[in-house]
Amino acid sequence: MKLHYSPGACSLGIHLLLEETGAPFEAVLTNLREGAQFSPEFTSLNPKSKVPTLVRDDGSVLTEFTAIAWWIAASFPAAKLMPATTEGVARALEATDYAVATIHMQGFSRIFRPGNFAPSEADHEAVKARGMEIFRKGLAVMDKCLEGRDHVAGEFSFGDAGLFYVSYWGAARLNLELPRNVAGHFARMKARPAVQRAMAREGLA
Ligand SMILES: N[C@@H](CCC(=O)N[C@@H](CS)C(=O)NCC(=O)O)C(=O)O
């Protein structure tokens, strides 16, 4: 397998899941700041110009964080990334979709790419402020979900990867104080050797 990633991007969540499996994979640097996602080489793999992009061993390409996270969990059962019950799987998908589609795409993207939401520069500060509201609310919602549990679906699962990368952005990029349960989850995730290996490869503290 080959994971196309950019350091500190949302692909970090998939990177750590691949590390959890223990399966061989190559991490291919696709530097978003340098526009590598728009190169013909990359768009021939993923015309969406996004990481994470996973090239599987049969050469087929899988995109979209939630689909990739679920596929990894389903394909490497020994890693125990798939919750054991239907309810657990539903909760893992619920948390992943909320982290990616709301906290990331609606919140963080407004803060870092206000121009994607409002063409006029005069509106950018208001767009960023709205993004920060959405991001903070997202963390507060996840904080409540984690009440009385260590991970989003009870036991550690693929559903923890989305919350991990948005927590990383909150702590390292936005300098936010994470809410108590989210901070505990973030610390537990950072203590995992697989997470440490993924972060080290991406050059993250
Ligand atoms: N819906 C996609 C979103 C992925 C995404 O937004 N990735 C960002 C990095 S965090 C990206 O590749 N951005 C490059 C760009 O927009 O030019 C998913 O779930 O994988």
Tab-separated table of C-alpha atoms in Angstrom, residues 87-189:
chain	number	residue	atom	x	y	z
A	87	GLU	CA	-23.594	-0.116	17.732
A	88	GLY	CA	-19.832	0.370	18.126
A	89	VAL	CA	-19.304	0.574	14.353
A	90	ALA	CA	-22.130	3.103	14.077
A	91	ARG	CA	-20.562	5.228	16.840
A	92	ALA	CA	-17.129	5.042	15.186
A	93	LEU	CA	-18.624	6.180	11.862
A	94	GLU	CA	-20.649	8.892	13.611
A	95	ALA	CA	-17.528	10.323	15.284
A	96	THR	CA	-15.456	10.097	12.089
A	97	ASP	CA	-18.064	11.824	9.960
A	98	TYR	CA	-18.513	14.597	12.512
A	99	ALA	CA	-14.753	15.199	12.809
A	100	VAL	CA	-14.218	15.244	9.032
A	101	ALA	CA	-17.402	16.761	7.630
A	102	THR	CA	-18.141	19.297	10.358
A	103	ILE	CA	-15.156	20.092	12.594
A	104	HIS	CA	-12.648	19.930	9.721
A	105	MET	CA	-14.554	20.894	6.579
A	106	GLN	CA	-16.943	23.446	8.102
A	107	GLY	CA	-14.830	24.707	11.018
A	108	PHE	CA	-11.103	24.443	10.354
A	109	SER	CA	-11.437	25.073	6.616
A	110	ARG	CA	-13.167	28.409	7.296
A	111	ILE	CA	-10.273	29.429	9.549
A	112	PHE	CA	-7.494	28.400	7.156
A	113	ARG	CA	-9.174	28.900	3.791
A	114	PRO	CA	-11.660	31.774	4.274
A	115	GLY	CA	-11.388	32.561	0.560
A	116	ASN	CA	-13.130	29.250	-0.202
A	117	PHE	CA	-16.184	30.530	1.669
A	118	ALA	CA	-16.268	34.256	0.769
A	119	PRO	CA	-14.691	35.809	-2.337
A	120	SER	CA	-14.404	39.260	-0.779
A	121	GLU	CA	-11.453	39.753	1.561
A	122	ALA	CA	-13.567	42.117	3.629
A	123	ASP	CA	-15.567	39.113	4.818
A	124	HIS	CA	-12.625	36.893	5.741
A	125	GLU	CA	-12.371	37.820	9.418
A	126	ALA	CA	-16.082	37.066	9.897
A	127	VAL	CA	-15.686	33.738	8.081
A	128	LYS	CA	-12.717	32.811	10.298
A	129	ALA	CA	-14.653	33.754	13.438
A	130	ARG	CA	-17.554	31.530	12.345
A	131	GLY	CA	-15.065	28.733	11.649
A	132	MET	CA	-13.683	29.066	15.159
A	133	GLU	CA	-17.224	28.865	16.600
A	134	ILE	CA	-17.922	25.673	14.646
A	135	PHE	CA	-14.555	24.179	15.619
A	136	ARG	CA	-15.020	24.928	19.328
A	137	LYS	CA	-18.587	23.640	19.321
A	138	GLY	CA	-17.358	20.462	17.610
A	139	LEU	CA	-14.824	19.830	20.337
A	140	ALA	CA	-17.471	20.522	22.988
A	141	VAL	CA	-19.818	17.982	21.375
A	142	MET	CA	-17.047	15.382	21.276
A	143	ASP	CA	-16.172	16.191	24.875
A	144	LYS	CA	-19.704	15.200	25.871
A	145	CYS	CA	-19.511	12.012	23.761
A	146	LEU	CA	-16.384	11.001	25.643
A	147	GLU	CA	-18.006	11.431	29.069
A	148	GLY	CA	-17.338	8.189	30.962
A	149	ARG	CA	-15.424	6.525	28.106
A	150	ASP	CA	-11.822	6.501	26.922
A	151	HIS	CA	-12.551	6.268	23.204
A	152	VAL	CA	-15.380	7.307	20.917
A	153	ALA	CA	-16.802	3.793	20.583
A	154	GLY	CA	-15.728	2.548	24.014
A	155	GLU	CA	-12.632	0.562	23.044
A	156	PHE	CA	-9.992	2.116	20.752
A	157	SER	CA	-11.116	1.853	17.113
A	158	PHE	CA	-10.819	3.456	13.679
A	159	GLY	CA	-13.329	6.019	14.979
A	160	ASP	CA	-10.653	7.694	17.120
A	161	ALA	CA	-8.478	8.787	14.207
A	162	GLY	CA	-10.678	11.685	13.037
A	163	LEU	CA	-10.977	13.177	16.502
A	164	PHE	CA	-7.230	12.809	16.921
A	165	TYR	CA	-6.269	14.912	13.917
A	166	VAL	CA	-8.752	17.698	14.657
A	167	SER	CA	-7.534	17.704	18.284
A	168	TYR	CA	-3.986	17.997	16.960
A	169	TRP	CA	-5.030	21.000	14.884
A	170	GLY	CA	-6.814	22.531	17.874
A	171	ALA	CA	-3.804	22.134	20.151
A	172	ALA	CA	-0.912	22.704	17.746
A	173	ARG	CA	-2.318	25.002	15.069
A	174	LEU	CA	-4.996	27.002	16.881
A	175	ASN	CA	-3.362	26.954	20.340
A	176	LEU	CA	-6.679	26.053	21.941
A	177	GLU	CA	-7.005	24.503	25.338
A	178	LEU	CA	-8.793	21.240	24.536
A	179	PRO	CA	-11.837	20.447	26.676
A	180	ARG	CA	-11.092	17.975	29.491
A	181	ASN	CA	-12.280	14.693	27.942
A	182	VAL	CA	-10.930	15.580	24.497
A	183	ALA	CA	-7.578	16.463	26.097
A	184	GLY	CA	-7.582	13.055	27.836
A	185	HIS	CA	-8.366	11.316	24.524
A	186	PHE	CA	-5.600	13.280	22.779
A	187	ALA	CA	-3.083	12.270	25.464
A	188	ARG	CA	-4.122	8.602	25.279
A	189	MET	CA	-3.763	8.656	21.503
